[in-house]
Amino acid sequence: MNWFVKLFTEPSVAQAVIVYSLVIASGIALGKIKILGISFGITWVLFIGLICSYAGISIPKEMEHFVKEFGLILFVYAIGLQVGPGFFSSLKKSALGNNALAASVVVLGVLITIIFFYTTGNHMAIMAGVMSGAVTNTPGLAAAQSAVKDLQVQGVDNSTITLAYAVAYPFAVMGIIFSLILLKKILRVNIEDEQELHRKLNFIQSNRPLSIHIKLENKQLIGQSVRKIFKMVNEPVIISRMFHNGTTITPTPDTVLSDGDVMQFVATKRIMEKVKLLVGTESDMNLRTEPSSNLISRAIVVTRKEITHKRLGDIPEIQHEVLTLTRIKRSGIEMVAHGNIFLQLGDTVTVVGTEESVKAFAEVVGNSLKRLEAPDLGPIFMGIVLGVILGSIPFYIPSIPVPVKIGMAGGPLIIALFLSRFGNHLYLNNYTTNSANLIVRELGIALFLASVGLSSGHNLAAAFTDGSGYRWIVMGITITMMPLLIMGIIASKFFRKTYFEICGLLAGACTDPPALAYAIKTAGNDIPSATYATVYPLIMILRILAAQLLILFFT
């Protein structure tokens, strides 16, 4: 049995694998337990790592450092691939307000952290750890540790920063949710009234494509081509089917309009009102079930990367007289399939046409889910290489003696954001299925949390012996709740945001999935998810930069 004891106690590759596996497995198992309806999830991996380290279990430092950095890279890179398209969409004017409010939460948290730095005498690196724990942002912790190492900061080590993070984190998870509950009381929100308000708003503001049959009543259009309607509307609109001279067809832009024609239009609600004014009123006819039709409708998945480098209107293989592309569903969002769109791998395209034309279209775009199940690892690792290079570039700032780097947390994240959005144009296919992205992300964060826990637990008792731990808890709760309450009230009173929108916005401002889960359960709909996804990418970047900049300017 001596060999068995050595397997767990003597430093080796086998011992490191066993320790990491046990820490991660135990942490994930405990993460499924809910206390007062709240779960700490994968953060239990950090707590188990701290306990093991406190008990004297350790692994070789070089191995621990590599696993920690590589786990962090996998985590942030997977996040970048997932949220990249949404990040660039969030920069549009319609989402600037949400991002400004969420960024204000970050700024307030930083200001409170600076105040505590001057009033308590704690090292700024420790305060960066408290701040990262107070907003449940693990990449911020990694950025702080990276900055301490790169700047060769004296007087503090990374294990103390990890302890400050770990002590603040559990109270932050509860503090964020308690802030949402408190805001509901302060704003006097009635959940049923809020749900009814969103039902009305969704009906008025929805950008999802509608499908409506409209009868041609504008006599001036008779004898004109369908192209005339497109020119008059001058916005993305599709005519998927048309009852023309007793037959249901898929019209081309050159089809000549006749008296009595009925067309099935696909457009957003706002554009559809414009179509009705130009063409006519709704018809009771349903061309999808019309017996004279030989047209079918199918949802086809884009799985050939060769088709993703051109505008939809510039792909000759899909230009058929008996085929019409009506909608594209991407990342849960539906849009009208107009000619200026670039297809992306994983897009689901709704097409209407004859059976032969639909089959030909499916062959052009792929429609083979097996291709998507096997990710192309080459471009992904090439992106990681570019991210590491970007994170290692030194930036020189006047009056700062040491060059600044965005580090292993910032570089891969920024590269992944850009490649997820523009990689197809560079022939770098970074597509991953949701399940593949999730397993990479969870594996990365589990390895990182286990590493920081195993390297920091030996100082756990000292943190509470001298009273530091209790002070970190108080400061952390303040950094957690005060910005959320202030910006929540401002968002409601001055920006007219609904409570469900505010919940998603504040959960995104803390990059906190448990808070989002609570908000979704409270709302009974996906409204909080929309604002969470809108602000999450920008806030993730700001949290990483904030932790680094605090150490840069105050040490």
PDB file of C-alpha atoms in Angstrom, residues 28-282:
ATOM      1  CA  ILE A  28     -18.860  20.732  -8.655  1.00  0.00           C
ATOM      2  CA  ALA A  29     -20.820  18.263  -6.501  1.00  0.00           C
ATOM      3  CA  LEU A  30     -21.141  20.783  -3.671  1.00  0.00           C
ATOM      4  CA  GLY A  31     -22.006  23.504  -6.189  1.00  0.00           C
ATOM      5  CA  LYS A  32     -25.312  21.769  -6.855  1.00  0.00           C
ATOM      6  CA  ILE A  33     -26.419  22.328  -3.271  1.00  0.00           C
ATOM      7  CA  LYS A  34     -28.620  25.376  -2.688  1.00  0.00           C
ATOM      8  CA  ILE A  35     -28.650  27.366   0.534  1.00  0.00           C
ATOM      9  CA  LEU A  36     -31.766  29.541   0.920  1.00  0.00           C
ATOM     10  CA  GLY A  37     -32.370  28.981  -2.786  1.00  0.00           C
ATOM     11  CA  ILE A  38     -28.893  30.235  -3.729  1.00  0.00           C
ATOM     12  CA  SER A  39     -26.085  28.134  -5.170  1.00  0.00           C
ATOM     13  CA  PHE A  40     -22.418  29.154  -5.397  1.00  0.00           C
ATOM     14  CA  GLY A  41     -22.003  26.853  -8.380  1.00  0.00           C
ATOM     15  CA  ILE A  42     -18.493  26.201  -9.622  1.00  0.00           C
ATOM     16  CA  THR A  43     -17.008  28.661  -7.078  1.00  0.00           C
ATOM     17  CA  TRP A  44     -17.074  25.734  -4.645  1.00  0.00           C
ATOM     18  CA  VAL A  45     -14.013  24.478  -6.556  1.00  0.00           C
ATOM     19  CA  LEU A  46     -12.117  27.487  -5.176  1.00  0.00           C
ATOM     20  CA  PHE A  47     -13.344  26.828  -1.641  1.00  0.00           C
ATOM     21  CA  ILE A  48     -12.364  23.135  -1.793  1.00  0.00           C
ATOM     22  CA  GLY A  49      -8.940  24.120  -3.146  1.00  0.00           C
ATOM     23  CA  LEU A  50      -8.475  26.522  -0.228  1.00  0.00           C
ATOM     24  CA  ILE A  51      -9.419  23.822   2.281  1.00  0.00           C
ATOM     25  CA  CYS A  52      -7.020  21.305   0.717  1.00  0.00           C
ATOM     26  CA  SER A  53      -4.208  23.864   0.703  1.00  0.00           C
ATOM     27  CA  TYR A  54      -4.947  24.745   4.353  1.00  0.00           C
ATOM     28  CA  ALA A  55      -4.706  21.023   5.155  1.00  0.00           C
ATOM     29  CA  GLY A  56      -1.212  20.892   3.640  1.00  0.00           C
ATOM     30  CA  ILE A  57      -1.978  19.385   0.221  1.00  0.00           C
ATOM     31  CA  SER A  58       0.123  20.989  -2.485  1.00  0.00           C
ATOM     32  CA  ILE A  59       1.370  20.457  -6.046  1.00  0.00           C
ATOM     33  CA  PRO A  60       4.543  21.648  -7.809  1.00  0.00           C
ATOM     34  CA  LYS A  61       4.487  25.418  -8.298  1.00  0.00           C
ATOM     35  CA  GLU A  62       5.458  25.309 -11.971  1.00  0.00           C
ATOM     36  CA  MET A  63       2.653  22.893 -12.737  1.00  0.00           C
ATOM     37  CA  GLU A  64       0.130  24.902 -10.712  1.00  0.00           C
ATOM     38  CA  HIS A  65       1.115  28.116 -12.495  1.00  0.00           C
ATOM     39  CA  PHE A  66       0.773  26.560 -15.969  1.00  0.00           C
ATOM     40  CA  VAL A  67      -2.613  24.981 -15.223  1.00  0.00           C
ATOM     41  CA  LYS A  68      -3.905  28.239 -13.765  1.00  0.00           C
ATOM     42  CA  GLU A  69      -2.869  30.361 -16.745  1.00  0.00           C
ATOM     43  CA  PHE A  70      -3.996  27.838 -19.368  1.00  0.00           C
ATOM     44  CA  GLY A  71      -7.339  27.350 -17.618  1.00  0.00           C
ATOM     45  CA  LEU A  72      -7.868  31.112 -17.582  1.00  0.00           C
ATOM     46  CA  ILE A  73      -7.039  31.359 -21.296  1.00  0.00           C
ATOM     47  CA  LEU A  74      -9.544  28.618 -22.171  1.00  0.00           C
ATOM     48  CA  PHE A  75     -12.224  30.303 -20.061  1.00  0.00           C
ATOM     49  CA  VAL A  76     -11.927  33.840 -21.414  1.00  0.00           C
ATOM     50  CA  TYR A  77     -11.407  32.661 -25.001  1.00  0.00           C
ATOM     51  CA  ALA A  78     -14.587  30.559 -24.876  1.00  0.00           C
ATOM     52  CA  ILE A  79     -16.473  33.543 -23.437  1.00  0.00           C
ATOM     53  CA  GLY A  80     -15.192  35.731 -26.256  1.00  0.00           C
ATOM     54  CA  LEU A  81     -16.324  33.266 -28.929  1.00  0.00           C
ATOM     55  CA  GLN A  82     -19.765  33.045 -27.334  1.00  0.00           C
ATOM     56  CA  VAL A  83     -20.521  36.723 -26.787  1.00  0.00           C
ATOM     57  CA  GLY A  84     -18.523  38.280 -29.648  1.00  0.00           C
ATOM     58  CA  PRO A  85     -21.394  38.785 -32.133  1.00  0.00           C
ATOM     59  CA  GLY A  86     -23.612  40.128 -29.359  1.00  0.00           C
ATOM     60  CA  PHE A  87     -20.844  42.451 -28.169  1.00  0.00           C
ATOM     61  CA  PHE A  88     -20.593  44.271 -31.490  1.00  0.00           C
ATOM     62  CA  SER A  89     -24.375  44.407 -31.760  1.00  0.00           C
ATOM     63  CA  SER A  90     -24.488  45.925 -28.269  1.00  0.00           C
ATOM     64  CA  LEU A  91     -22.401  48.861 -29.468  1.00  0.00           C
ATOM     65  CA  LYS A  92     -25.294  50.042 -31.624  1.00  0.00           C
ATOM     66  CA  LYS A  93     -27.116  53.164 -30.548  1.00  0.00           C
ATOM     67  CA  SER A  94     -30.144  51.282 -29.186  1.00  0.00           C
ATOM     68  CA  ALA A  95     -27.981  49.509 -26.580  1.00  0.00           C
ATOM     69  CA  LEU A  96     -25.651  52.358 -25.605  1.00  0.00           C
ATOM     70  CA  GLY A  97     -27.904  53.371 -22.724  1.00  0.00           C
ATOM     71  CA  ASN A  98     -27.755  49.921 -21.120  1.00  0.00           C
ATOM     72  CA  ASN A  99     -23.992  49.732 -21.509  1.00  0.00           C
ATOM     73  CA  ALA A 100     -23.565  53.239 -20.077  1.00  0.00           C
ATOM     74  CA  LEU A 101     -25.611  52.307 -16.996  1.00  0.00           C
ATOM     75  CA  ALA A 102     -23.705  49.049 -16.500  1.00  0.00           C
ATOM     76  CA  ALA A 103     -20.374  50.820 -16.981  1.00  0.00           C
ATOM     77  CA  SER A 104     -21.454  53.323 -14.318  1.00  0.00           C
ATOM     78  CA  VAL A 105     -21.860  50.404 -11.883  1.00  0.00           C
ATOM     79  CA  VAL A 106     -18.239  49.490 -12.591  1.00  0.00           C
ATOM     80  CA  VAL A 107     -17.057  53.091 -12.134  1.00  0.00           C
ATOM     81  CA  LEU A 108     -18.909  53.470  -8.808  1.00  0.00           C
ATOM     82  CA  GLY A 109     -17.420  50.209  -7.562  1.00  0.00           C
ATOM     83  CA  VAL A 110     -13.933  51.408  -8.510  1.00  0.00           C
ATOM     84  CA  LEU A 111     -14.485  54.746  -6.743  1.00  0.00           C
ATOM     85  CA  ILE A 112     -15.658  53.008  -3.564  1.00  0.00           C
ATOM     86  CA  THR A 113     -12.628  50.712  -3.761  1.00  0.00           C
ATOM     87  CA  ILE A 114     -10.326  53.749  -3.997  1.00  0.00           C
ATOM     88  CA  ILE A 115     -12.043  55.346  -0.989  1.00  0.00           C
ATOM     89  CA  PHE A 116     -11.480  52.178   1.064  1.00  0.00           C
ATOM     90  CA  PHE A 117      -7.866  52.104  -0.122  1.00  0.00           C
ATOM     91  CA  TYR A 118      -7.223  55.564   1.358  1.00  0.00           C
ATOM     92  CA  THR A 119      -9.295  55.089   4.528  1.00  0.00           C
ATOM     93  CA  THR A 120      -8.285  51.567   5.580  1.00  0.00           C
ATOM     94  CA  GLY A 121      -4.630  51.406   4.560  1.00  0.00           C
ATOM     95  CA  ASN A 122      -5.038  48.101   2.732  1.00  0.00           C
ATOM     96  CA  HIS A 123      -2.727  47.475  -0.209  1.00  0.00           C
ATOM     97  CA  MET A 124      -4.425  48.276  -3.530  1.00  0.00           C
ATOM     98  CA  ALA A 125      -3.697  44.765  -4.813  1.00  0.00           C
ATOM     99  CA  ILE A 126      -5.708  43.374  -1.903  1.00  0.00           C
ATOM    100  CA  MET A 127      -8.482  45.892  -2.592  1.00  0.00           C
ATOM    101  CA  ALA A 128      -8.535  44.734  -6.235  1.00  0.00           C
ATOM    102  CA  GLY A 129      -9.066  41.196  -4.941  1.00  0.00           C
ATOM    103  CA  VAL A 130     -11.891  42.364  -2.659  1.00  0.00           C
ATOM    104  CA  MET A 131     -13.471  44.289  -5.542  1.00  0.00           C
ATOM    105  CA  SER A 132     -13.282  41.281  -7.898  1.00  0.00           C
ATOM    106  CA  GLY A 133     -14.847  39.054  -5.254  1.00  0.00           C
ATOM    107  CA  ALA A 134     -17.496  41.676  -4.517  1.00  0.00           C
ATOM    108  CA  VAL A 135     -18.676  41.546  -8.149  1.00  0.00           C
ATOM    109  CA  THR A 136     -18.089  37.768  -8.551  1.00  0.00           C
ATOM    110  CA  ASN A 137     -15.654  38.384 -11.414  1.00  0.00           C
ATOM    111  CA  THR A 138     -12.954  35.715 -11.572  1.00  0.00           C
ATOM    112  CA  PRO A 139     -11.128  37.145 -14.637  1.00  0.00           C
ATOM    113  CA  GLY A 140     -10.742  40.369 -12.641  1.00  0.00           C
ATOM    114  CA  LEU A 141      -8.942  38.381  -9.955  1.00  0.00           C
ATOM    115  CA  ALA A 142      -6.690  36.853 -12.605  1.00  0.00           C
ATOM    116  CA  ALA A 143      -5.984  40.292 -14.069  1.00  0.00           C
ATOM    117  CA  ALA A 144      -5.043  41.644 -10.636  1.00  0.00           C
ATOM    118  CA  GLN A 145      -2.681  38.745  -9.991  1.00  0.00           C
ATOM    119  CA  SER A 146      -1.144  39.139 -13.437  1.00  0.00           C
ATOM    120  CA  ALA A 147      -0.598  42.873 -12.859  1.00  0.00           C
ATOM    121  CA  VAL A 148       1.101  42.227  -9.506  1.00  0.00           C
ATOM    122  CA  LYS A 149       3.455  39.759 -11.176  1.00  0.00           C
ATOM    123  CA  ASP A 150       4.196  41.883 -14.271  1.00  0.00           C
ATOM    124  CA  LEU A 151       4.737  45.086 -12.284  1.00  0.00           C
ATOM    125  CA  GLN A 152       6.769  43.227  -9.635  1.00  0.00           C
ATOM    126  CA  VAL A 153       4.681  44.800  -6.866  1.00  0.00           C
ATOM    127  CA  GLN A 154       6.288  44.536  -3.435  1.00  0.00           C
ATOM    128  CA  GLY A 155       4.527  44.082  -0.112  1.00  0.00           C
ATOM    129  CA  VAL A 156       1.779  41.683  -1.220  1.00  0.00           C
ATOM    130  CA  ASP A 157       1.581  38.243  -2.784  1.00  0.00           C
ATOM    131  CA  ASN A 158      -1.013  36.634  -5.013  1.00  0.00           C
ATOM    132  CA  SER A 159      -2.194  34.225  -2.330  1.00  0.00           C
ATOM    133  CA  THR A 160      -3.387  37.146  -0.178  1.00  0.00           C
ATOM    134  CA  ILE A 161      -5.235  38.637  -3.156  1.00  0.00           C
ATOM    135  CA  THR A 162      -6.950  35.272  -3.677  1.00  0.00           C
ATOM    136  CA  LEU A 163      -7.980  35.149  -0.012  1.00  0.00           C
ATOM    137  CA  ALA A 164      -9.498  38.623  -0.220  1.00  0.00           C
ATOM    138  CA  TYR A 165     -11.433  37.508  -3.310  1.00  0.00           C
ATOM    139  CA  ALA A 166     -12.563  34.234  -1.713  1.00  0.00           C
ATOM    140  CA  VAL A 167     -13.750  35.915   1.498  1.00  0.00           C
ATOM    141  CA  ALA A 168     -15.765  38.574  -0.368  1.00  0.00           C
ATOM    142  CA  TYR A 169     -17.259  36.243  -2.984  1.00  0.00           C
ATOM    143  CA  PRO A 170     -19.948  34.298  -1.011  1.00  0.00           C
ATOM    144  CA  PHE A 171     -21.406  37.456   0.479  1.00  0.00           C
ATOM    145  CA  ALA A 172     -21.363  39.102  -2.952  1.00  0.00           C
ATOM    146  CA  VAL A 173     -23.522  36.354  -4.484  1.00  0.00           C
ATOM    147  CA  MET A 174     -26.132  36.888  -1.773  1.00  0.00           C
ATOM    148  CA  GLY A 175     -25.636  40.667  -1.802  1.00  0.00           C
ATOM    149  CA  ILE A 176     -26.396  40.989  -5.531  1.00  0.00           C
ATOM    150  CA  ILE A 177     -29.642  39.035  -5.206  1.00  0.00           C
ATOM    151  CA  PHE A 178     -30.582  40.919  -2.019  1.00  0.00           C
ATOM    152  CA  SER A 179     -30.004  44.191  -3.915  1.00  0.00           C
ATOM    153  CA  LEU A 180     -32.512  43.087  -6.567  1.00  0.00           C
ATOM    154  CA  ILE A 181     -35.030  42.201  -3.855  1.00  0.00           C
ATOM    155  CA  LEU A 182     -34.453  45.536  -2.115  1.00  0.00           C
ATOM    156  CA  LEU A 183     -34.876  47.440  -5.400  1.00  0.00           C
ATOM    157  CA  LYS A 184     -38.228  45.735  -5.920  1.00  0.00           C
ATOM    158  CA  LYS A 185     -39.348  47.166  -2.572  1.00  0.00           C
ATOM    159  CA  ILE A 186     -37.851  50.615  -3.176  1.00  0.00           C
ATOM    160  CA  LEU A 187     -39.365  50.907  -6.677  1.00  0.00           C
ATOM    161  CA  ARG A 188     -42.679  49.376  -5.485  1.00  0.00           C
ATOM    162  CA  VAL A 189     -42.720  46.835  -8.278  1.00  0.00           C
ATOM    163  CA  ASN A 190     -45.715  44.563  -8.807  1.00  0.00           C
ATOM    164  CA  ILE A 191     -44.510  41.504 -10.734  1.00  0.00           C
ATOM    165  CA  GLU A 192     -47.855  40.840 -12.452  1.00  0.00           C
ATOM    166  CA  ASP A 193     -48.146  44.477 -13.588  1.00  0.00           C
ATOM    167  CA  GLU A 194     -44.550  44.320 -14.834  1.00  0.00           C
ATOM    168  CA  GLN A 195     -45.262  41.170 -16.851  1.00  0.00           C
ATOM    169  CA  GLU A 196     -48.323  42.765 -18.443  1.00  0.00           C
ATOM    170  CA  LEU A 197     -46.299  45.879 -19.298  1.00  0.00           C
ATOM    171  CA  HIS A 198     -43.716  43.760 -21.115  1.00  0.00           C
ATOM    172  CA  ARG A 199     -46.395  41.904 -23.033  1.00  0.00           C
ATOM    173  CA  LYS A 200     -47.600  45.243 -24.363  1.00  0.00           C
ATOM    174  CA  LEU A 201     -44.067  46.509 -25.056  1.00  0.00           C
ATOM    175  CA  ASN A 202     -43.121  43.332 -26.888  1.00  0.00           C
ATOM    176  CA  PHE A 203     -46.168  43.671 -29.107  1.00  0.00           C
ATOM    177  CA  ILE A 204     -45.298  47.277 -29.964  1.00  0.00           C
ATOM    178  CA  GLN A 205     -41.495  47.054 -30.206  1.00  0.00           C
ATOM    179  CA  SER A 206     -40.827  43.519 -31.404  1.00  0.00           C
ATOM    180  CA  ASN A 207     -38.184  43.255 -34.120  1.00  0.00           C
ATOM    181  CA  ARG A 208     -38.988  39.634 -34.855  1.00  0.00           C
ATOM    182  CA  PRO A 209     -40.128  39.068 -38.431  1.00  0.00           C
ATOM    183  CA  LEU A 210     -43.882  38.743 -38.905  1.00  0.00           C
ATOM    184  CA  SER A 211     -45.549  36.757 -41.684  1.00  0.00           C
ATOM    185  CA  ILE A 212     -48.753  38.365 -43.033  1.00  0.00           C
ATOM    186  CA  HIS A 213     -50.834  37.789 -46.167  1.00  0.00           C
ATOM    187  CA  ILE A 214     -51.738  41.045 -47.921  1.00  0.00           C
ATOM    188  CA  LYS A 215     -54.086  41.479 -50.876  1.00  0.00           C
ATOM    189  CA  LEU A 216     -53.006  43.863 -53.652  1.00  0.00           C
ATOM    190  CA  GLU A 217     -55.432  46.805 -53.552  1.00  0.00           C
ATOM    191  CA  ASN A 218     -53.224  49.640 -54.753  1.00  0.00           C
ATOM    192  CA  LYS A 219     -54.328  49.990 -58.403  1.00  0.00           C
ATOM    193  CA  GLN A 220     -51.202  51.965 -59.282  1.00  0.00           C
ATOM    194  CA  LEU A 221     -49.105  48.842 -58.635  1.00  0.00           C
ATOM    195  CA  ILE A 222     -51.036  46.671 -61.121  1.00  0.00           C
ATOM    196  CA  GLY A 223     -48.790  46.042 -64.118  1.00  0.00           C
ATOM    197  CA  GLN A 224     -45.678  46.974 -62.124  1.00  0.00           C
ATOM    198  CA  SER A 225     -43.025  44.452 -61.111  1.00  0.00           C
ATOM    199  CA  VAL A 226     -42.523  43.184 -57.570  1.00  0.00           C
ATOM    200  CA  ARG A 227     -39.288  45.167 -57.621  1.00  0.00           C
ATOM    201  CA  LYS A 228     -41.428  48.329 -57.431  1.00  0.00           C
ATOM    202  CA  ILE A 229     -42.701  47.299 -53.987  1.00  0.00           C
ATOM    203  CA  PHE A 230     -39.148  46.692 -52.743  1.00  0.00           C
ATOM    204  CA  LYS A 231     -38.061  50.140 -53.987  1.00  0.00           C
ATOM    205  CA  MET A 232     -41.034  51.884 -52.373  1.00  0.00           C
ATOM    206  CA  VAL A 233     -40.567  50.152 -49.013  1.00  0.00           C
ATOM    207  CA  ASN A 234     -36.768  50.593 -49.202  1.00  0.00           C
ATOM    208  CA  GLU A 235     -36.232  48.390 -46.131  1.00  0.00           C
ATOM    209  CA  PRO A 236     -35.634  44.653 -45.588  1.00  0.00           C
ATOM    210  CA  VAL A 237     -38.827  42.847 -46.662  1.00  0.00           C
ATOM    211  CA  ILE A 238     -39.422  39.432 -48.230  1.00  0.00           C
ATOM    212  CA  ILE A 239     -42.309  38.080 -50.320  1.00  0.00           C
ATOM    213  CA  SER A 240     -42.104  34.347 -49.629  1.00  0.00           C
ATOM    214  CA  ARG A 241     -45.234  33.241 -51.524  1.00  0.00           C
ATOM    215  CA  MET A 242     -47.637  34.858 -53.972  1.00  0.00           C
ATOM    216  CA  PHE A 243     -51.077  33.805 -55.244  1.00  0.00           C
ATOM    217  CA  HIS A 244     -50.816  34.933 -58.853  1.00  0.00           C
ATOM    218  CA  ASN A 245     -53.200  34.111 -61.720  1.00  0.00           C
ATOM    219  CA  GLY A 246     -54.704  31.157 -59.842  1.00  0.00           C
ATOM    220  CA  THR A 247     -51.365  29.598 -58.793  1.00  0.00           C
ATOM    221  CA  THR A 248     -49.160  29.906 -55.722  1.00  0.00           C
ATOM    222  CA  ILE A 249     -45.590  30.796 -56.704  1.00  0.00           C
ATOM    223  CA  THR A 250     -42.379  32.162 -55.210  1.00  0.00           C
ATOM    224  CA  PRO A 251     -42.135  35.539 -56.985  1.00  0.00           C
ATOM    225  CA  THR A 252     -38.967  37.049 -58.418  1.00  0.00           C
ATOM    226  CA  PRO A 253     -38.322  40.814 -58.454  1.00  0.00           C
ATOM    227  CA  ASP A 254     -39.424  40.802 -62.117  1.00  0.00           C
ATOM    228  CA  THR A 255     -42.810  39.148 -61.514  1.00  0.00           C
ATOM    229  CA  VAL A 256     -45.559  41.477 -62.832  1.00  0.00           C
ATOM    230  CA  LEU A 257     -48.317  42.264 -60.347  1.00  0.00           C
ATOM    231  CA  SER A 258     -51.930  41.539 -61.271  1.00  0.00           C
ATOM    232  CA  ASP A 259     -55.297  42.544 -59.835  1.00  0.00           C
ATOM    233  CA  GLY A 260     -56.296  40.167 -57.026  1.00  0.00           C
ATOM    234  CA  ASP A 261     -52.769  39.025 -56.181  1.00  0.00           C
ATOM    235  CA  VAL A 262     -52.215  37.936 -52.580  1.00  0.00           C
ATOM    236  CA  MET A 263     -48.662  38.062 -51.205  1.00  0.00           C
ATOM    237  CA  GLN A 264     -47.175  36.595 -48.055  1.00  0.00           C
ATOM    238  CA  PHE A 265     -44.824  39.283 -46.692  1.00  0.00           C
ATOM    239  CA  VAL A 266     -42.100  38.677 -44.096  1.00  0.00           C
ATOM    240  CA  ALA A 267     -40.909  41.805 -42.239  1.00  0.00           C
ATOM    241  CA  THR A 268     -40.775  43.385 -38.798  1.00  0.00           C
ATOM    242  CA  LYS A 269     -43.933  44.913 -37.366  1.00  0.00           C
ATOM    243  CA  ARG A 270     -42.805  48.479 -38.095  1.00  0.00           C
ATOM    244  CA  ILE A 271     -42.005  47.723 -41.722  1.00  0.00           C
ATOM    245  CA  MET A 272     -45.180  45.655 -42.118  1.00  0.00           C
ATOM    246  CA  GLU A 273     -47.317  48.699 -41.325  1.00  0.00           C
ATOM    247  CA  LYS A 274     -45.559  50.540 -44.147  1.00  0.00           C
ATOM    248  CA  VAL A 275     -46.201  47.610 -46.515  1.00  0.00           C
ATOM    249  CA  LYS A 276     -49.907  47.657 -45.719  1.00  0.00           C
ATOM    250  CA  LEU A 277     -50.136  51.365 -46.542  1.00  0.00           C
ATOM    251  CA  LEU A 278     -48.432  50.803 -49.902  1.00  0.00           C
ATOM    252  CA  VAL A 279     -50.002  47.490 -50.984  1.00  0.00           C
ATOM    253  CA  GLY A 280     -53.338  46.803 -49.299  1.00  0.00           C
ATOM    254  CA  THR A 281     -55.083  45.128 -46.395  1.00  0.00           C
ATOM    255  CA  GLU A 282     -54.619  41.732 -44.764  1.00  0.00           C
TER     256      GLU A 282
END
